[in-house]
Amino acid sequence: MTTSGAASDLQVFADRQALMDAAAERVVTAAAQAIADHGGFTWALAGGSTPRELYSLLAGSAWVGRIDWSKVEFFWTDERCVPPDDVQSNYRMARETLLDTIRPAPAQVHRMRGEHEPERAAADYAEELTRALPIGRRRAPGAPPCFDLVLLGMGADGHTASLFPGSSALDERSRWVVPVEPAPGAPWRLTLTLPVLNAANQVSFLVAGAAKRDRLAQVWQAPPAPDAAALPAARVRPRSGHLVWLLDADAGAFRERRSP
Ligand code: 6PG
């Protein structure tokens, strides 16, 4: 079921397997289009638990042959400030579920250095984006890098990447990568900022489960002006790219909720 809003689509699937199959098909299609268009596919991966299933699916025999992995450049939307072998690491999750199978060349894997001091790691990653996403892949000199695909999840509080409600990182307009402290005492994180997320050619949200329903209703009722939206996920509105929300039925049931 697809409904379209302002340059965005909402697609709801009967169950998680159908959701993951649809998400895998979007990655395959986006990769083929990017490789045909400019010889490579720059993909910013989401962290968290939902995408685990997608990455494992893409590494499986039914899908792994459908992408020319030698042309894929892997990036991350955010990372926890932990070593790469830490169980909390988004890189480790992607390595275990996908990269260990497809074995890309090290130069294809652009990992956020969660093990480094956060400010330095954020600055280093912004420099890596400059090197790895050549000027031709941006809409103007100095403009944010333009990923072919940004994959995002959404937390039950409406956060996305590591952009949390009320965070000053939501108002960042010049830096492309910033360190954030999600909550006092919580492990620091690194995150791409909204200018980068909204420069993408395509953004796909992958959201599953009833726990996300209330926030999805809020996202869908958010004001048209992205900056006026309270929830970080509602502020992701690619300026000229395509936005699609891929939901399972449990999450998609938010549309049946009656406002009180
Ligand atoms: C992270 C993710 C984060 C995630 C949401 C949803 O590092 O945790 O980038 O933004 O996408 O928290 O997580 P789940 O998929 O586990 O619900």
Tab-separated table of C-alpha atoms and ligand atoms in Angstrom:
chain	number	residue	atom	x	y	z
A	1	MET	CA	0.000	0.000	0.000
A	2	THR	CA	1.613	3.318	-1.080
A	3	THR	CA	0.436	6.815	-0.340
A	4	SER	CA	2.405	9.841	-1.465
A	5	GLY	CA	2.891	13.102	0.330
A	6	ALA	CA	5.244	15.980	-0.311
A	7	ALA	CA	7.811	14.139	-2.451
A	8	SER	CA	7.559	11.240	-0.056
A	9	ASP	CA	5.997	7.831	-0.140
A	10	LEU	CA	4.592	5.710	2.631
A	11	GLN	CA	4.639	1.985	1.923
A	12	VAL	CA	3.199	-0.513	4.410
A	13	PHE	CA	3.916	-4.238	4.215
A	14	ALA	CA	2.032	-7.166	5.727
A	15	ASP	CA	4.899	-8.382	7.907
A	16	ARG	CA	8.592	-7.928	8.633
A	17	GLN	CA	9.699	-10.350	5.920
A	18	ALA	CA	7.742	-8.446	3.270
A	19	LEU	CA	9.149	-5.199	4.658
A	20	MET	CA	12.727	-6.458	4.468
A	21	ASP	CA	12.226	-7.838	0.949
A	22	ALA	CA	10.916	-4.450	-0.172
A	23	ALA	CA	13.804	-2.640	1.502
A	24	ALA	CA	16.307	-4.993	-0.134
A	25	GLU	CA	14.709	-4.361	-3.519
A	26	ARG	CA	15.090	-0.601	-2.997
A	27	VAL	CA	18.779	-0.993	-2.176
A	28	VAL	CA	19.305	-3.147	-5.276
A	29	THR	CA	17.473	-0.648	-7.473
A	30	ALA	CA	19.245	2.387	-6.000
A	31	ALA	CA	22.622	0.716	-6.433
A	32	ALA	CA	21.948	-0.247	-10.050
A	33	GLN	CA	20.757	3.282	-10.876
A	34	ALA	CA	23.736	4.973	-9.213
A	35	ILE	CA	26.302	2.634	-10.749
A	36	ALA	CA	24.755	3.107	-14.196
A	37	ASP	CA	24.617	6.885	-13.689
A	38	HIS	CA	28.052	7.620	-12.218
A	39	GLY	CA	29.906	4.351	-11.754
A	40	GLY	CA	29.441	3.933	-8.017
A	41	PHE	CA	26.898	3.723	-5.175
A	42	THR	CA	27.380	5.727	-1.976
A	43	TRP	CA	25.244	4.255	0.796
A	44	ALA	CA	24.945	5.641	4.338
A	45	LEU	CA	23.872	2.758	6.597
A	46	ALA	CA	21.599	3.027	9.616
A	47	GLY	CA	22.397	1.494	12.961
A	48	GLY	CA	20.100	-0.012	15.562
A	49	SER	CA	18.396	-3.412	15.418
A	50	THR	CA	15.860	-3.122	12.574
A	51	PRO	CA	18.393	-2.937	9.720
A	52	ARG	CA	20.158	-6.095	10.969
A	53	GLU	CA	17.549	-8.164	9.166
A	54	LEU	CA	17.983	-6.165	5.963
A	55	TYR	CA	21.776	-6.444	5.941
A	56	SER	CA	21.611	-10.193	6.640
A	57	LEU	CA	19.055	-10.593	3.843
A	58	LEU	CA	21.276	-8.747	1.352
A	59	ALA	CA	24.188	-11.001	2.335
A	60	GLY	CA	22.056	-14.087	1.716
A	61	SER	CA	22.158	-16.221	-1.433
A	62	ALA	CA	18.857	-14.848	-2.781
A	63	TRP	CA	20.130	-11.261	-2.887
A	64	VAL	CA	23.923	-11.075	-2.635
A	65	GLY	CA	24.427	-11.529	-6.394
A	66	ARG	CA	22.061	-8.679	-7.285
A	67	ILE	CA	24.462	-5.836	-6.389
A	68	ASP	CA	27.929	-5.156	-7.794
A	69	TRP	CA	29.484	-4.779	-4.332
A	70	SER	CA	32.817	-3.744	-5.850
A	71	LYS	CA	31.153	-0.418	-6.769
A	72	VAL	CA	29.575	0.261	-3.361
A	73	GLU	CA	31.018	2.805	-0.902
A	74	PHE	CA	29.799	2.151	2.656
A	75	PHE	CA	29.226	5.004	5.102
A	76	TRP	CA	27.321	5.319	8.362
A	77	THR	CA	24.617	7.785	9.389
A	78	ASP	CA	25.820	7.621	12.970
A	79	GLU	CA	27.991	5.653	15.357
A	80	ARG	CA	28.359	5.136	19.034
A	81	CYS	CA	31.621	6.384	20.547
A	82	VAL	CA	32.908	2.892	21.216
A	83	PRO	CA	35.601	0.720	19.611
A	84	PRO	CA	34.652	-0.982	16.330
A	85	ASP	CA	34.496	-4.408	17.982
A	86	ASP	CA	32.145	-3.215	20.737
A	87	VAL	CA	28.714	-4.865	20.718
A	88	GLN	CA	27.129	-1.378	20.566
A	89	SER	CA	29.034	-0.422	17.420
A	90	ASN	CA	26.903	0.174	14.315
A	91	TYR	CA	29.952	-0.698	12.230
A	92	ARG	CA	30.298	-4.043	14.024
A	93	MET	CA	26.628	-4.821	13.380
A	94	ALA	CA	27.026	-4.125	9.638
A	95	ARG	CA	30.314	-6.048	9.520
A	96	GLU	CA	28.797	-9.125	11.146
A	97	THR	CA	25.605	-9.117	9.057
A	98	LEU	CA	26.894	-7.968	5.651
A	99	LEU	CA	30.516	-6.889	5.226
A	100	ASP	CA	32.073	-10.151	6.435
A	101	THR	CA	30.168	-11.901	3.652
A	102	ILE	CA	30.760	-9.525	0.734
A	103	ARG	CA	34.293	-8.615	1.872
A	104	PRO	CA	34.644	-5.146	0.300
A	105	ALA	CA	38.091	-3.601	-0.111
A	106	PRO	CA	39.049	-1.582	2.984
A	107	ALA	CA	38.959	1.611	0.908
A	108	GLN	CA	35.251	1.040	0.272
A	109	VAL	CA	34.398	1.090	3.971
A	110	HIS	CA	34.195	4.577	5.510
A	111	ARG	CA	33.823	3.856	9.204
A	112	MET	CA	33.211	6.583	11.779
A	113	ARG	CA	36.050	6.300	14.306
A	114	GLY	CA	33.977	5.813	17.432
A	115	GLU	CA	37.124	4.920	19.334
A	116	HIS	CA	38.589	8.417	18.904
A	117	GLU	CA	37.838	11.563	20.884
A	118	PRO	CA	34.341	12.602	19.655
A	119	GLU	CA	35.122	16.109	18.371
A	120	ARG	CA	38.147	14.842	16.467
A	121	ALA	CA	36.259	11.824	15.125
A	122	ALA	CA	33.487	14.104	13.856
A	123	ALA	CA	35.962	16.450	12.149
A	124	ASP	CA	37.866	13.508	10.642
A	125	TYR	CA	34.665	12.014	9.241
A	126	ALA	CA	33.651	15.302	7.647
A	127	GLU	CA	37.043	15.345	5.929
A	128	GLU	CA	36.520	11.754	4.803
A	129	LEU	CA	33.167	12.748	3.306
A	130	THR	CA	34.924	15.506	1.387
A	131	ARG	CA	37.489	13.056	0.034
A	132	ALA	CA	35.127	10.199	-0.674
A	133	LEU	CA	32.215	12.151	-2.152
A	134	PRO	CA	33.833	14.202	-4.876
A	135	ILE	CA	32.620	17.663	-5.674
A	136	GLY	CA	30.754	16.341	-8.685
A	137	ARG	CA	28.489	14.465	-6.350
A	138	ARG	CA	27.299	17.677	-4.749
A	139	ARG	CA	24.911	20.274	-5.940
A	140	ALA	CA	27.419	23.160	-5.530
A	141	PRO	CA	30.979	23.701	-4.218
A	142	GLY	CA	30.891	23.652	-0.433
A	143	ALA	CA	27.427	22.089	-0.434
A	144	PRO	CA	26.904	19.009	1.713
A	145	PRO	CA	27.900	15.644	0.214
A	146	CYS	CA	25.113	13.916	-1.694
A	147	PHE	CA	24.643	10.240	-0.859
A	148	ASP	CA	22.922	8.061	-3.392
A	149	LEU	CA	21.018	6.407	-0.556
A	150	VAL	CA	20.639	7.192	3.134
A	151	LEU	CA	19.005	4.405	5.147
A	152	LEU	CA	17.469	5.563	8.434
A	153	GLY	CA	15.565	4.091	11.335
A	154	MET	CA	13.422	5.902	13.871
A	155	GLY	CA	13.445	5.488	17.612
A	156	ALA	CA	10.234	5.381	19.669
A	157	ASP	CA	11.031	8.957	20.731
A	158	GLY	CA	11.210	10.112	17.126
A	159	HIS	CA	14.995	10.307	16.900
A	160	THR	CA	16.793	9.311	13.739
A	161	ALA	CA	20.472	8.665	13.158
A	162	SER	CA	21.722	10.120	16.451
A	163	LEU	CA	19.633	13.270	16.194
A	164	PHE	CA	17.546	13.280	19.362
A	165	PRO	CA	14.565	15.473	20.307
A	166	GLY	CA	15.678	18.807	21.749
A	167	SER	CA	19.301	18.348	20.684
A	168	SER	CA	21.222	21.387	19.480
A	169	ALA	CA	22.534	19.102	16.694
A	170	LEU	CA	19.116	19.549	15.041
A	171	ASP	CA	19.975	23.207	14.437
A	172	GLU	CA	23.445	22.521	13.011
A	173	ARG	CA	23.612	24.026	9.543
A	174	SER	CA	27.338	24.140	8.730
A	175	ARG	CA	29.016	21.052	10.179
A	176	TRP	CA	28.216	17.762	8.459
A	177	VAL	CA	29.136	15.519	11.372
A	178	VAL	CA	28.809	16.345	15.075
A	179	PRO	CA	29.297	14.538	18.388
A	180	VAL	CA	26.201	14.276	20.570
A	181	GLU	CA	25.489	13.175	24.123
A	182	PRO	CA	22.016	11.548	23.813
A	183	ALA	CA	21.336	12.022	27.506
A	184	PRO	CA	23.475	13.035	30.488
A	185	GLY	CA	25.866	10.184	31.162
A	186	ALA	CA	24.823	8.180	28.086
A	187	PRO	CA	27.635	7.127	25.750
A	188	TRP	CA	28.489	9.847	23.266
A	189	ARG	CA	27.682	9.340	19.606
A	190	LEU	CA	28.624	10.737	16.205
A	191	THR	CA	25.927	11.683	13.721
A	192	LEU	CA	25.431	13.111	10.270
A	193	THR	CA	23.516	16.382	10.490
A	194	LEU	CA	20.310	17.371	8.713
A	195	PRO	CA	22.066	19.306	5.915
A	196	VAL	CA	23.730	16.040	4.861
A	197	LEU	CA	20.665	13.830	5.323
A	198	ASN	CA	18.566	16.300	3.323
A	199	ALA	CA	21.108	16.496	0.503
A	200	ALA	CA	20.663	12.809	-0.314
A	201	ASN	CA	19.336	11.591	-3.629
A	202	GLN	CA	17.188	9.122	-1.747
A	203	VAL	CA	16.272	8.593	1.907
A	204	SER	CA	14.567	5.376	3.013
A	205	PHE	CA	13.191	5.059	6.525
A	206	LEU	CA	12.870	1.453	7.693
A	207	VAL	CA	10.481	1.279	10.670
A	208	ALA	CA	8.794	-1.752	12.213
A	209	GLY	CA	6.735	-2.557	15.292
A	210	ALA	CA	3.764	-1.140	17.187
A	211	ALA	CA	6.064	0.777	19.539
A	212	LYS	CA	6.756	3.314	16.788
A	213	ARG	CA	3.078	3.940	15.989
A	214	ASP	CA	2.477	7.038	18.111
A	215	ARG	CA	5.573	8.811	16.857
A	216	LEU	CA	4.787	7.943	13.261
A	217	ALA	CA	1.394	9.584	13.716
A	218	GLN	CA	3.189	12.703	14.986
A	219	VAL	CA	5.651	12.615	12.087
A	220	TRP	CA	2.777	12.355	9.637
A	221	GLN	CA	0.979	15.276	11.267
A	222	ALA	CA	4.136	17.416	11.422
A	223	PRO	CA	3.982	20.919	9.940
A	224	PRO	CA	5.041	21.215	6.293
A	225	ALA	CA	8.058	23.351	7.206
A	226	PRO	CA	10.708	20.800	8.227
A	227	ASP	CA	12.410	23.133	10.697
A	228	ALA	CA	9.116	23.593	12.530
A	229	ALA	CA	8.818	19.883	13.221
A	230	ALA	CA	9.585	18.879	16.781
A	231	LEU	CA	10.591	15.335	15.982
A	232	PRO	CA	13.990	14.781	14.365
A	233	ALA	CA	12.605	12.151	11.986
A	234	ALA	CA	10.059	14.699	10.731
A	235	ARG	CA	12.864	17.094	9.830
A	236	VAL	CA	14.297	14.706	7.258
A	237	ARG	CA	12.904	16.114	4.023
A	238	PRO	CA	15.422	15.766	1.164
A	239	ARG	CA	15.559	19.058	-0.707
A	240	SER	CA	15.476	17.431	-4.125
A	241	GLY	CA	15.846	13.744	-3.304
A	242	HIS	CA	13.120	11.187	-2.779
A	243	LEU	CA	11.880	10.191	0.670
A	244	VAL	CA	10.149	6.888	1.330
A	245	TRP	CA	8.898	5.399	4.584
A	246	LEU	CA	8.902	1.591	4.598
A	247	LEU	CA	6.793	0.220	7.439
A	248	ASP	CA	5.470	-3.128	8.572
A	249	ALA	CA	1.740	-3.432	9.342
A	250	ASP	CA	2.266	-2.967	13.089
A	251	ALA	CA	3.957	0.380	12.556
A	252	GLY	CA	1.728	1.344	9.639
A	253	ALA	CA	-1.386	0.943	11.798
A	254	PHE	CA	-0.748	4.496	13.016
A	255	ARG	CA	-2.952	5.594	10.119
A	256	GLU	CA	-5.946	3.931	11.757
A	257	ARG	CA	-5.478	5.825	15.005
A	258	ARG	CA	-8.179	8.375	15.683
A	259	SER	CA	-6.879	11.688	17.011
A	260	PRO	CA	-8.391	12.151	20.542
B	1	6PG	C1	21.316	3.898	16.171
B	1	6PG	C2	20.473	4.266	14.991
B	1	6PG	C3	19.180	4.820	15.476
B	1	6PG	C4	18.141	3.765	15.156
B	1	6PG	C5	16.865	4.003	15.906
B	1	6PG	C6	15.892	2.839	15.683
B	1	6PG	O1	22.528	4.082	16.148
B	1	6PG	O2	20.715	3.329	17.106
B	1	6PG	O3	21.087	5.030	14.100
B	1	6PG	O4	18.796	6.042	14.917
B	1	6PG	O5	17.883	3.790	13.759
B	1	6PG	O6	17.185	4.078	17.287
B	1	6PG	O7	16.509	1.684	16.215
B	1	6PG	P1	15.812	0.242	16.087
B	1	6PG	O8	15.891	-0.119	14.652
B	1	6PG	O9	16.666	-0.619	16.973
B	1	6PG	O10	14.399	0.398	16.578
